Amino acid sequence: MKKFVMAALGGTLAGAIMTTQVAGPLVAQDANNNASVYEQLDLFGDIFERIRAQYVEEVEAGDLIEAAIDGMLSSLDPHSSYLSPKDASDMRVQTRGSFGGLGIEVTQEEGFVRVVSPMDGTPADDAGMESGDYITHVDGESLMGLTLDDAVNRLRGPVGSEIIITVVREGVDEPFDVSIIRDTIKLTAATARAVGNTVVLRVTTFNDQTYSNMADGLKREVEALGGMDNVEGIVLDLRNNPGGLLNQAIAVSDAFLESGEIVSTRGRDPGESDRVNAEPGDIAEAKPMVVLINGGSASASEIVAGALQDHHRAIVVGTKSFGKGSVQTVMPLASDGAMRLTTARYYTPSGRSIQALGVSPDIVVQQPPSIPEAENEEEETRRQRTEADLRGSLNNDSLSEDEQRQIEEEREAAEEAADLRDDDFQLSYAVDLIKGLSKIALAQ
């Protein structure tokens, strides 16, 4: 027993000696680091005072400090930034679903402003802006060298005012100008409609209204189709959805999952990691699902697509998503401004990070370029004539009126499907896929 106690004491003493021996250099290193930080802060103070005293024009001290803070944050990554009191107020309004501007989500890549996605039904969308476009000039003035916030401020302006932006687009040889009239952007976060017996849920953004808009729309369309038994499946359209609130992405994912992890976030401190799991209940009652994504699907959209894909709840169709796999926390500041800081990365249920990689669709389907109206009209005139078009042709007397009516309805449905393929090939593919999955489910 005495030997055990002595051994324990010996171990303790050895640990104490070891700690003492190592702690000296560590304390000295911390002191050196602190001294270096204080030297850098002194350097900042020196530069700050010299600018105030010697710059060619008088500058406001507050403006200098805000610019320094913004520069410090924006040097970290494209999504960290300082929000002035006005910008912070605008952001709070935006998450509630109504704000002024062009209706365009942008990011910054190597000094260039890149369009993540135009939002449905907004001035930018109506003007033909596309995901992946680069904006080089606003009203003839270059955006090169500006911070993202400064560039966004150039894009903003009074409702009803015109803005001319210069766009560089892949596949187009020369930059071109686009005229847009600024407007108040009132976003309906989610809409629902029936295409045949498939319910299409279009989610344009993740704000405070997203889940309620989507759930209410689904309920309305299901009732219009006569109940869930008549629904073949659900298409969740997340194309050109730039993201938004994390809690709404979780709510939308949870709506279609019975159990399991939805998303995990991992920050610098392992103790602050978080996992969110689904609660029982699937509002689509296990009907087949397809999720549509493209290069404009980012952030919260990728959380939803990744969760439904990993749980094999939905087939993901379209093209690779944007690849924003980081979480930003907005921290209020004493000045009524705010700091938007990247605090974590998020991971899909299988443990994969989407950062810079995006969600890869299960089935890659490109959206073909739209056909000019003149060519569409020419194609229509070349439609093949049939026996029924001939004057005086005989009627079909082998079918009852009900049978003829059914054939006509099926033909009309087929023609609507063909029109949808011309208007939106990716959505048409998704609807056709739902039909096939529904038939397989019925056969089982």
CSV table of C-alpha atoms in Angstrom, one decimal:
chain,number,residue,atom,x,y,z
A,1,MET,CA,0.0,0.0,0.0
A,2,LYS,CA,2.9,2.3,0.9
A,3,LYS,CA,4.5,1.6,-2.4
A,4,PHE,CA,1.3,2.5,-4.2
A,5,VAL,CA,1.0,5.8,-2.4
A,6,MET,CA,4.6,6.6,-3.0
A,7,ALA,CA,4.3,5.8,-6.7
A,8,ALA,CA,1.3,8.0,-6.9
A,9,LEU,CA,3.1,10.8,-5.1
A,10,GLY,CA,6.1,10.3,-7.3
A,11,GLY,CA,3.9,10.6,-10.4
A,12,THR,CA,2.3,13.7,-9.0
A,13,LEU,CA,5.7,15.3,-8.3
A,14,ALA,CA,7.0,14.4,-11.7
A,15,GLY,CA,4.0,15.9,-13.2
A,16,ALA,CA,4.5,19.1,-11.2
A,17,ILE,CA,8.1,19.3,-12.2
A,18,MET,CA,7.2,18.7,-15.8
A,19,THR,CA,4.6,21.4,-15.7
A,20,THR,CA,6.9,23.8,-14.1
A,21,GLN,CA,9.6,23.1,-16.7
A,22,VAL,CA,7.2,23.5,-19.7
A,23,ALA,CA,5.1,26.4,-18.3
A,24,GLY,CA,8.0,28.8,-18.4
A,25,PRO,CA,8.5,28.9,-22.2
A,26,LEU,CA,4.6,28.9,-22.7
A,27,VAL,CA,4.2,31.9,-20.4
A,28,ALA,CA,7.0,33.7,-22.2
A,29,GLN,CA,5.5,32.8,-25.6
A,30,ASP,CA,2.0,34.2,-24.5
A,31,ALA,CA,3.7,37.3,-23.3
A,32,ASN,CA,5.5,37.7,-26.6
A,33,ASN,CA,2.3,37.2,-28.5
A,34,ASN,CA,0.5,39.8,-26.4
A,35,ALA,CA,3.4,42.2,-26.9
A,36,SER,CA,3.2,41.7,-30.6
A,37,VAL,CA,-0.6,42.4,-30.6
A,38,TYR,CA,-0.1,45.6,-28.6
A,39,GLU,CA,2.6,46.7,-31.0
A,40,GLN,CA,0.2,46.1,-34.0
A,41,LEU,CA,-2.5,48.1,-32.2
A,42,ASP,CA,0.0,50.9,-31.6
A,43,LEU,CA,0.7,50.8,-35.3
A,44,PHE,CA,-3.0,51.0,-36.1
A,45,GLY,CA,-3.3,54.0,-33.8
A,46,ASP,CA,-0.3,55.7,-35.4
A,47,ILE,CA,-1.7,55.2,-38.9
A,48,PHE,CA,-5.2,56.4,-37.7
A,49,GLU,CA,-3.8,59.6,-36.3
A,50,ARG,CA,-1.6,60.3,-39.3
A,51,ILE,CA,-4.6,59.9,-41.7
A,52,ARG,CA,-6.7,62.3,-39.5
A,53,ALA,CA,-3.9,64.8,-39.4
A,54,GLN,CA,-2.3,64.6,-42.9
A,55,TYR,CA,-4.8,63.2,-45.4
A,56,VAL,CA,-5.5,65.6,-48.2
A,57,GLU,CA,-9.1,66.0,-47.1
A,58,GLU,CA,-10.7,65.9,-43.7
A,59,VAL,CA,-12.2,62.6,-42.8
A,60,GLU,CA,-14.6,61.5,-40.1
A,61,ALA,CA,-13.0,59.4,-37.4
A,62,GLY,CA,-16.1,57.2,-37.3
A,63,ASP,CA,-15.9,56.4,-41.0
A,64,LEU,CA,-12.3,55.4,-40.7
A,65,ILE,CA,-13.0,53.1,-37.8
A,66,GLU,CA,-16.0,51.5,-39.6
A,67,ALA,CA,-13.8,51.0,-42.7
A,68,ALA,CA,-11.1,49.4,-40.6
A,69,ILE,CA,-13.5,47.0,-39.0
A,70,ASP,CA,-15.1,46.1,-42.3
A,71,GLY,CA,-11.7,45.5,-43.8
A,72,MET,CA,-10.7,43.2,-40.9
A,73,LEU,CA,-13.9,41.1,-41.3
A,74,SER,CA,-14.0,41.0,-45.1
A,75,SER,CA,-10.4,39.8,-45.1
A,76,LEU,CA,-11.5,36.6,-43.4
A,77,ASP,CA,-13.9,35.1,-46.0
A,78,PRO,CA,-16.5,36.4,-48.6
A,79,HIS,CA,-19.3,36.1,-46.0
A,80,SER,CA,-18.0,37.9,-42.9
A,81,SER,CA,-18.6,41.6,-42.9
A,82,TYR,CA,-19.5,44.7,-40.8
A,83,LEU,CA,-23.1,45.9,-41.0
A,84,SER,CA,-23.6,49.6,-40.4
A,85,PRO,CA,-26.8,50.5,-38.4
A,86,LYS,CA,-28.6,51.1,-41.7
A,87,ASP,CA,-27.4,47.8,-43.3
A,88,ALA,CA,-28.3,45.9,-40.1
A,89,SER,CA,-31.8,47.3,-40.3
A,90,ASP,CA,-32.1,46.4,-44.0
A,91,MET,CA,-31.0,42.9,-43.2
A,92,ARG,CA,-33.7,42.5,-40.5
A,93,VAL,CA,-36.3,43.7,-43.0
A,94,GLN,CA,-35.1,41.3,-45.7
A,95,THR,CA,-35.5,38.3,-43.4
A,96,ARG,CA,-39.1,39.3,-42.9
A,97,GLY,CA,-39.7,39.1,-46.7
A,98,SER,CA,-40.0,42.7,-48.0
A,99,PHE,CA,-37.2,45.0,-49.0
A,100,GLY,CA,-36.1,47.5,-51.6
A,101,GLY,CA,-33.6,46.7,-54.4
A,102,LEU,CA,-33.1,44.6,-57.5
A,103,GLY,CA,-33.9,41.1,-56.2
A,104,ILE,CA,-30.5,39.6,-56.7
A,105,GLU,CA,-28.2,37.7,-54.5
A,106,VAL,CA,-24.5,38.3,-55.1
A,107,THR,CA,-21.1,37.2,-53.7
A,108,GLN,CA,-17.6,38.1,-54.4
A,109,GLU,CA,-14.9,36.1,-56.1
A,110,GLU,CA,-11.4,37.4,-56.5
A,111,GLY,CA,-12.6,41.0,-56.5
A,112,PHE,CA,-15.4,40.4,-58.9
A,113,VAL,CA,-19.1,40.5,-58.0
A,114,ARG,CA,-20.8,37.3,-59.0
A,115,VAL,CA,-24.5,36.6,-59.2
A,116,VAL,CA,-25.6,33.7,-57.0
A,117,SER,CA,-29.2,33.9,-58.2
A,118,PRO,CA,-31.9,36.3,-59.2
A,119,MET,CA,-35.1,35.9,-57.2
A,120,ASP,CA,-38.3,34.9,-58.9
A,121,GLY,CA,-40.5,37.7,-60.1
A,122,THR,CA,-38.1,40.5,-59.2
A,123,PRO,CA,-36.7,43.3,-61.4
A,124,ALA,CA,-33.4,41.3,-61.8
A,125,ASP,CA,-35.3,38.2,-62.8
A,126,ASP,CA,-37.5,40.1,-65.3
A,127,ALA,CA,-34.4,41.7,-66.8
A,128,GLY,CA,-32.9,38.3,-67.6
A,129,MET,CA,-30.1,38.2,-65.0
A,130,GLU,CA,-28.7,34.6,-64.6
A,131,SER,CA,-26.9,32.7,-62.0
A,132,GLY,CA,-23.1,32.9,-62.7
A,133,ASP,CA,-23.2,36.4,-64.3
A,134,TYR,CA,-20.4,38.7,-63.3
A,135,ILE,CA,-21.3,42.4,-62.6
A,136,THR,CA,-18.3,44.6,-63.6
A,137,HIS,CA,-19.8,48.1,-63.6
A,138,VAL,CA,-22.7,50.0,-62.2
A,139,ASP,CA,-23.8,53.1,-64.1
A,140,GLY,CA,-20.4,53.1,-65.9
A,141,GLU,CA,-18.4,52.9,-62.7
A,142,SER,CA,-16.2,49.9,-62.1
A,143,LEU,CA,-16.8,47.7,-59.0
A,144,MET,CA,-13.3,46.3,-59.1
A,145,GLY,CA,-11.5,46.8,-55.8
A,146,LEU,CA,-14.6,47.5,-53.8
A,147,THR,CA,-15.7,45.4,-50.8
A,148,LEU,CA,-18.8,43.3,-51.3
A,149,ASP,CA,-20.8,45.6,-49.1
A,150,ASP,CA,-19.7,48.7,-51.0
A,151,ALA,CA,-20.6,47.0,-54.3
A,152,VAL,CA,-24.1,46.1,-52.9
A,153,ASN,CA,-24.6,49.7,-51.8
A,154,ARG,CA,-23.9,50.8,-55.4
A,155,LEU,CA,-26.7,48.4,-56.6
A,156,ARG,CA,-29.1,49.8,-54.1
A,157,GLY,CA,-31.1,53.0,-54.7
A,158,PRO,CA,-34.5,54.7,-54.5
A,159,VAL,CA,-37.5,52.6,-55.6
A,160,GLY,CA,-38.4,53.5,-59.2
A,161,SER,CA,-34.9,54.6,-60.2
A,162,GLU,CA,-33.0,53.1,-63.1
A,163,ILE,CA,-29.7,51.4,-62.9
A,164,ILE,CA,-27.4,50.3,-65.7
A,165,ILE,CA,-25.2,47.3,-64.9
A,166,THR,CA,-22.5,45.8,-67.1
A,167,VAL,CA,-22.5,42.0,-67.2
A,168,VAL,CA,-20.0,39.4,-68.3
A,169,ARG,CA,-21.6,36.1,-69.0
A,170,GLU,CA,-20.0,32.8,-69.9
A,171,GLY,CA,-20.6,32.0,-73.5
A,172,VAL,CA,-21.2,35.6,-74.5
A,173,ASP,CA,-18.1,37.1,-76.2
A,174,GLU,CA,-18.5,40.8,-75.1
A,175,PRO,CA,-19.8,42.4,-71.9
A,176,PHE,CA,-23.3,43.9,-72.2
A,177,ASP,CA,-25.4,46.4,-70.4
A,178,VAL,CA,-28.7,45.6,-68.6
A,179,SER,CA,-31.2,48.2,-67.5
A,180,ILE,CA,-33.1,47.5,-64.4
A,181,ILE,CA,-35.7,49.6,-62.5
A,182,ARG,CA,-35.3,49.3,-58.8
A,183,ASP,CA,-38.5,48.2,-56.9
A,184,THR,CA,-39.7,47.1,-53.6
A,185,ILE,CA,-39.0,43.4,-53.4
A,186,LYS,CA,-41.9,41.5,-51.8
A,187,LEU,CA,-41.0,37.8,-51.8
A,188,THR,CA,-43.4,35.0,-51.4
A,189,ALA,CA,-41.0,32.6,-49.9
A,190,ALA,CA,-42.8,29.5,-51.2
A,191,THR,CA,-45.6,28.8,-53.7
A,192,ALA,CA,-47.4,25.6,-54.6
A,193,ARG,CA,-49.1,24.4,-57.8
A,194,ALA,CA,-50.3,21.2,-59.3
A,195,VAL,CA,-48.8,19.9,-62.6
A,196,GLY,CA,-51.1,17.0,-63.4
A,197,ASN,CA,-51.2,15.0,-60.1
A,198,THR,CA,-47.8,16.2,-59.0
A,199,VAL,CA,-47.5,19.0,-56.5
A,200,VAL,CA,-44.7,21.4,-57.3
A,201,LEU,CA,-43.4,23.4,-54.3
A,202,ARG,CA,-41.3,26.3,-55.4
A,203,VAL,CA,-39.1,27.7,-52.5
A,204,THR,CA,-37.4,31.0,-53.5
A,205,THR,CA,-35.8,31.9,-50.2
A,206,PHE,CA,-35.6,30.9,-46.6
A,207,ASN,CA,-37.1,33.7,-44.5
A,208,ASP,CA,-39.5,33.8,-41.6
A,209,GLN,CA,-42.4,32.8,-43.9
A,210,THR,CA,-40.9,29.9,-45.8
A,211,TYR,CA,-42.1,26.8,-43.9
A,212,SER,CA,-45.6,28.2,-43.3
A,213,ASN,CA,-45.9,29.3,-47.0
A,214,MET,CA,-44.8,25.8,-48.1
A,215,ALA,CA,-47.0,23.8,-45.7
A,216,ASP,CA,-50.1,25.9,-46.4
A,217,GLY,CA,-49.5,25.7,-50.2
A,218,LEU,CA,-49.1,21.9,-50.1
A,219,LYS,CA,-52.3,21.5,-48.0
A,220,ARG,CA,-54.3,23.7,-50.4
A,221,GLU,CA,-53.1,21.7,-53.5
A,222,VAL,CA,-53.7,18.3,-51.9
A,223,GLU,CA,-57.3,19.4,-51.1
A,224,ALA,CA,-57.8,20.6,-54.7
A,225,LEU,CA,-56.6,17.2,-56.0
A,226,GLY,CA,-59.1,15.4,-53.7
A,227,GLY,CA,-56.7,14.2,-51.0
A,228,MET,CA,-53.2,12.7,-50.7
A,229,ASP,CA,-54.3,9.4,-52.3
A,230,ASN,CA,-54.7,11.3,-55.6
A,231,VAL,CA,-51.2,12.9,-55.4
A,232,GLU,CA,-48.5,11.1,-57.3
A,233,GLY,CA,-45.6,12.9,-55.6
A,234,ILE,CA,-43.9,16.1,-54.7
A,235,VAL,CA,-41.3,18.2,-56.6
A,236,LEU,CA,-39.4,20.6,-54.3
A,237,ASP,CA,-37.9,23.3,-56.5
A,238,LEU,CA,-34.9,24.9,-54.9
A,239,ARG,CA,-33.3,26.3,-58.1
A,240,ASN,CA,-31.8,29.8,-57.8
A,241,ASN,CA,-32.6,29.8,-54.1
A,242,PRO,CA,-29.7,31.7,-52.4
A,243,GLY,CA,-30.5,30.4,-48.9
A,244,GLY,CA,-31.4,32.4,-45.8
A,245,LEU,CA,-32.3,31.3,-42.3
A,246,LEU,CA,-30.9,28.1,-40.9
A,247,ASN,CA,-33.9,27.3,-38.7
A,248,GLN,CA,-36.2,27.5,-41.8
A,249,ALA,CA,-34.0,25.1,-43.7
A,250,ILE,CA,-34.2,22.7,-40.8
A,251,ALA,CA,-38.0,23.1,-40.6
A,252,VAL,CA,-38.4,22.4,-44.4
A,253,SER,CA,-36.2,19.3,-44.2
A,254,ASP,CA,-38.0,18.1,-41.0
A,255,ALA,CA,-41.3,18.4,-42.8
A,256,PHE,CA,-40.5,15.4,-45.1
A,257,LEU,CA,-38.3,13.3,-42.7
A,258,GLU,CA,-39.6,10.9,-40.0
A,259,SER,CA,-36.3,10.7,-38.1
A,260,GLY,CA,-32.6,11.0,-38.3
A,261,GLU,CA,-30.1,13.8,-38.4
A,262,ILE,CA,-30.9,16.9,-40.6
A,263,VAL,CA,-27.7,18.8,-40.3
A,264,SER,CA,-24.7,19.3,-38.0
A,265,THR,CA,-22.6,22.4,-37.4
A,266,ARG,CA,-19.0,22.4,-36.3
A,267,GLY,CA,-17.2,25.5,-35.1
A,268,ARG,CA,-13.8,26.3,-33.8
A,269,ASP,CA,-14.7,25.0,-30.3
A,270,PRO,CA,-15.6,21.3,-30.4
A,271,GLY,CA,-17.9,22.0,-27.5
A,272,GLU,CA,-20.0,24.3,-29.6
A,273,SER,CA,-20.8,21.7,-32.2
A,274,ASP,CA,-24.5,21.0,-32.7
A,275,ARG,CA,-26.6,18.3,-34.3
A,276,VAL,CA,-30.3,18.7,-35.3
A,277,ASN,CA,-32.5,15.7,-35.7
A,278,ALA,CA,-35.9,15.3,-37.4
A,279,GLU,CA,-39.1,14.8,-35.4
A,280,PRO,CA,-41.7,12.2,-36.4
A,281,GLY,CA,-44.2,13.3,-39.1
A,282,ASP,CA,-44.0,13.6,-42.9
A,283,ILE,CA,-46.4,16.1,-44.4
A,284,ALA,CA,-46.1,14.4,-47.8
A,285,GLU,CA,-47.0,11.0,-46.3
A,286,ALA,CA,-44.0,9.2,-47.9
A,287,LYS,CA,-45.1,10.1,-51.4
A,288,PRO,CA,-42.2,10.1,-54.0
A,289,MET,CA,-40.1,13.3,-54.0
A,290,VAL,CA,-37.7,15.0,-56.4
A,291,VAL,CA,-35.6,18.0,-55.4
A,292,LEU,CA,-34.5,20.4,-58.1
A,293,ILE,CA,-31.2,22.3,-57.7
A,294,ASN,CA,-28.8,24.2,-59.9
A,295,GLY,CA,-25.8,26.5,-59.5
A,296,GLY,CA,-27.9,29.2,-57.9
A,297,SER,CA,-29.0,26.9,-55.0
A,298,ALA,CA,-26.9,27.9,-52.0
A,299,SER,CA,-26.5,27.6,-48.3
A,300,ALA,CA,-29.9,26.7,-46.7
A,301,SER,CA,-31.0,25.2,-50.1
A,302,GLU,CA,-28.0,22.9,-49.9
A,303,ILE,CA,-28.8,21.9,-46.3
A,304,VAL,CA,-32.3,20.7,-47.4
A,305,ALA,CA,-31.1,19.0,-50.6
A,306,GLY,CA,-28.3,17.3,-48.8
A,307,ALA,CA,-30.5,16.1,-45.9
A,308,LEU,CA,-33.2,14.6,-48.2
A,309,GLN,CA,-30.6,13.1,-50.5
A,310,ASP,CA,-28.6,11.4,-47.6
A,311,HIS,CA,-31.8,9.9,-46.1
A,312,HIS,CA,-32.9,8.7,-49.6
A,313,ARG,CA,-36.1,10.6,-49.1
A,314,ALA,CA,-35.8,12.3,-52.4
A,315,ILE,CA,-34.0,12.1,-55.8
A,316,VAL,CA,-31.9,15.2,-56.4
A,317,VAL,CA,-32.1,16.4,-60.1
A,318,GLY,CA,-30.5,19.2,-61.9
A,319,THR,CA,-26.9,20.6,-61.8
A,320,LYS,CA,-24.3,21.0,-59.0
A,321,SER,CA,-25.3,23.5,-56.4
A,322,PHE,CA,-23.3,26.6,-55.4
A,323,GLY,CA,-21.2,25.2,-52.5
A,324,LYS,CA,-21.7,27.5,-49.6
A,325,GLY,CA,-21.2,25.3,-46.6
A,326,SER,CA,-20.6,27.9,-43.9
A,327,VAL,CA,-22.8,29.4,-41.2
A,328,GLN,CA,-22.8,33.1,-40.4
A,329,THR,CA,-23.8,34.4,-37.0
A,330,VAL,CA,-25.1,38.0,-36.9
A,331,MET,CA,-23.9,39.7,-33.6
A,332,PRO,CA,-25.5,43.0,-32.6
A,333,LEU,CA,-23.0,45.8,-31.7
A,334,ALA,CA,-23.4,48.7,-29.3
A,335,SER,CA,-23.5,51.1,-32.2
A,336,ASP,CA,-26.8,49.6,-33.5
A,337,GLY,CA,-24.8,48.0,-36.2
A,338,ALA,CA,-23.9,44.3,-36.4
A,339,MET,CA,-21.1,42.0,-37.2
A,340,ARG,CA,-21.7,39.0,-39.6
A,341,LEU,CA,-19.1,36.4,-38.7
A,342,THR,CA,-18.5,33.0,-40.1
A,343,THR,CA,-18.7,30.8,-37.0
A,344,ALA,CA,-19.1,27.2,-38.3
A,345,ARG,CA,-19.3,24.8,-41.2
A,346,TYR,CA,-22.3,22.7,-41.7
A,347,TYR,CA,-22.4,19.0,-42.6
A,348,THR,CA,-25.0,16.8,-44.2
A,349,PRO,CA,-26.3,13.7,-42.3
A,350,SER,CA,-23.6,11.5,-43.9
A,351,GLY,CA,-20.9,13.8,-42.6
A,352,ARG,CA,-20.0,15.5,-45.8
A,353,SER,CA,-19.1,19.2,-46.0
A,354,ILE,CA,-20.6,21.0,-49.0
A,355,GLN,CA,-18.2,23.9,-48.7
A,356,ALA,CA,-16.8,24.7,-52.2
A,357,LEU,CA,-18.0,21.4,-53.5
A,358,GLY,CA,-21.8,21.8,-53.5
A,359,VAL,CA,-24.5,19.1,-53.7
A,360,SER,CA,-24.1,16.8,-56.6
A,361,PRO,CA,-27.4,15.7,-58.1
A,362,ASP,CA,-28.3,12.0,-58.4
A,363,ILE,CA,-29.4,12.7,-62.0
A,364,VAL,CA,-27.7,15.5,-63.9
A,365,VAL,CA,-30.1,17.4,-66.1
A,366,GLN,CA,-29.1,20.5,-67.8
A,367,GLN,CA,-31.6,23.3,-68.6
A,368,PRO,CA,-31.4,23.8,-72.4
A,369,PRO,CA,-31.2,27.3,-73.8
A,370,SER,CA,-34.6,28.8,-74.6
A,371,ILE,CA,-35.8,28.7,-78.2
A,372,PRO,CA,-36.6,32.0,-79.8
A,373,GLU,CA,-40.4,32.6,-80.2
A,374,ALA,CA,-40.0,32.9,-84.0
A,375,GLU,CA,-38.6,29.3,-84.2
A,376,ASN,CA,-41.4,28.1,-81.9
A,377,GLU,CA,-44.0,29.6,-84.2
A,378,GLU,CA,-42.3,28.0,-87.2
A,379,GLU,CA,-42.3,24.6,-85.5
A,380,GLU,CA,-46.0,25.0,-84.8
A,381,THR,CA,-46.8,25.6,-88.4
A,382,ARG,CA,-45.0,22.5,-89.4
A,383,ARG,CA,-47.2,20.4,-87.1
A,384,GLN,CA,-48.2,17.2,-88.9
A,385,ARG,CA,-51.8,17.1,-90.2
A,386,THR,CA,-53.9,14.1,-89.3
A,387,GLU,CA,-57.0,12.4,-90.7
A,388,ALA,CA,-59.2,14.4,-88.2
A,389,ASP,CA,-58.0,17.6,-89.9
A,390,LEU,CA,-59.4,16.6,-93.3
A,391,ARG,CA,-62.7,18.2,-94.3
A,392,GLY,CA,-65.5,15.6,-94.2
A,393,SER,CA,-63.6,12.9,-92.4
A,394,LEU,CA,-65.6,10.1,-90.8
A,395,ASN,CA,-66.3,10.0,-87.1
A,396,ASN,CA,-65.0,7.2,-84.9
A,397,ASP,CA,-68.1,5.2,-84.0
A,398,SER,CA,-66.4,2.5,-81.9
A,399,LEU,CA,-66.0,4.6,-78.8
A,400,SER,CA,-68.6,6.0,-76.4
A,401,GLU,CA,-68.8,9.7,-75.6
A,402,ASP,CA,-67.2,9.0,-72.2
A,403,GLU,CA,-64.3,7.0,-73.8
A,404,GLN,CA,-63.7,9.8,-76.3
A,405,ARG,CA,-63.8,12.4,-73.6
A,406,GLN,CA,-61.2,10.4,-71.6
A,407,ILE,CA,-58.9,10.1,-74.7
A,408,GLU,CA,-59.2,13.9,-75.2
A,409,GLU,CA,-58.3,14.5,-71.6
A,410,GLU,CA,-55.3,12.2,-71.8
A,411,ARG,CA,-54.2,13.9,-75.0
A,412,GLU,CA,-54.5,17.4,-73.4
A,413,ALA,CA,-52.4,16.2,-70.4
A,414,ALA,CA,-49.8,14.9,-72.8
A,415,GLU,CA,-49.7,18.2,-74.7
A,416,GLU,CA,-49.4,20.1,-71.4
A,417,ALA,CA,-46.4,17.9,-70.6
A,418,ALA,CA,-44.9,18.7,-74.0
A,419,ASP,CA,-45.4,22.4,-73.4
A,420,LEU,CA,-43.8,22.1,-70.0
A,421,ARG,CA,-40.7,20.4,-71.6
A,422,ASP,CA,-40.4,23.5,-73.8
A,423,ASP,CA,-40.9,26.0,-71.0
A,424,ASP,CA,-38.9,24.2,-68.2
A,425,PHE,CA,-37.1,21.0,-69.2
A,426,GLN,CA,-35.7,20.3,-65.7
A,427,LEU,CA,-39.1,20.6,-64.1
A,428,SER,CA,-40.7,18.5,-66.8
A,429,TYR,CA,-38.1,15.8,-66.2
A,430,ALA,CA,-38.8,15.9,-62.4
A,431,VAL,CA,-42.6,15.5,-63.0
A,432,ASP,CA,-42.0,12.6,-65.4
A,433,LEU,CA,-39.8,11.0,-62.8
A,434,ILE,CA,-42.5,11.3,-60.2
A,435,LYS,CA,-45.0,9.6,-62.5
A,436,GLY,CA,-42.6,6.7,-62.9
A,437,LEU,CA,-41.9,6.4,-59.2
A,438,SER,CA,-45.6,6.6,-58.4
A,439,LYS,CA,-46.4,3.7,-60.8
A,440,ILE,CA,-43.6,1.6,-59.2
A,441,ALA,CA,-45.0,2.3,-55.8
A,442,LEU,CA,-48.5,1.3,-56.9
A,443,ALA,CA,-47.2,-1.9,-58.4
A,444,GLN,CA,-45.5,-3.0,-55.2
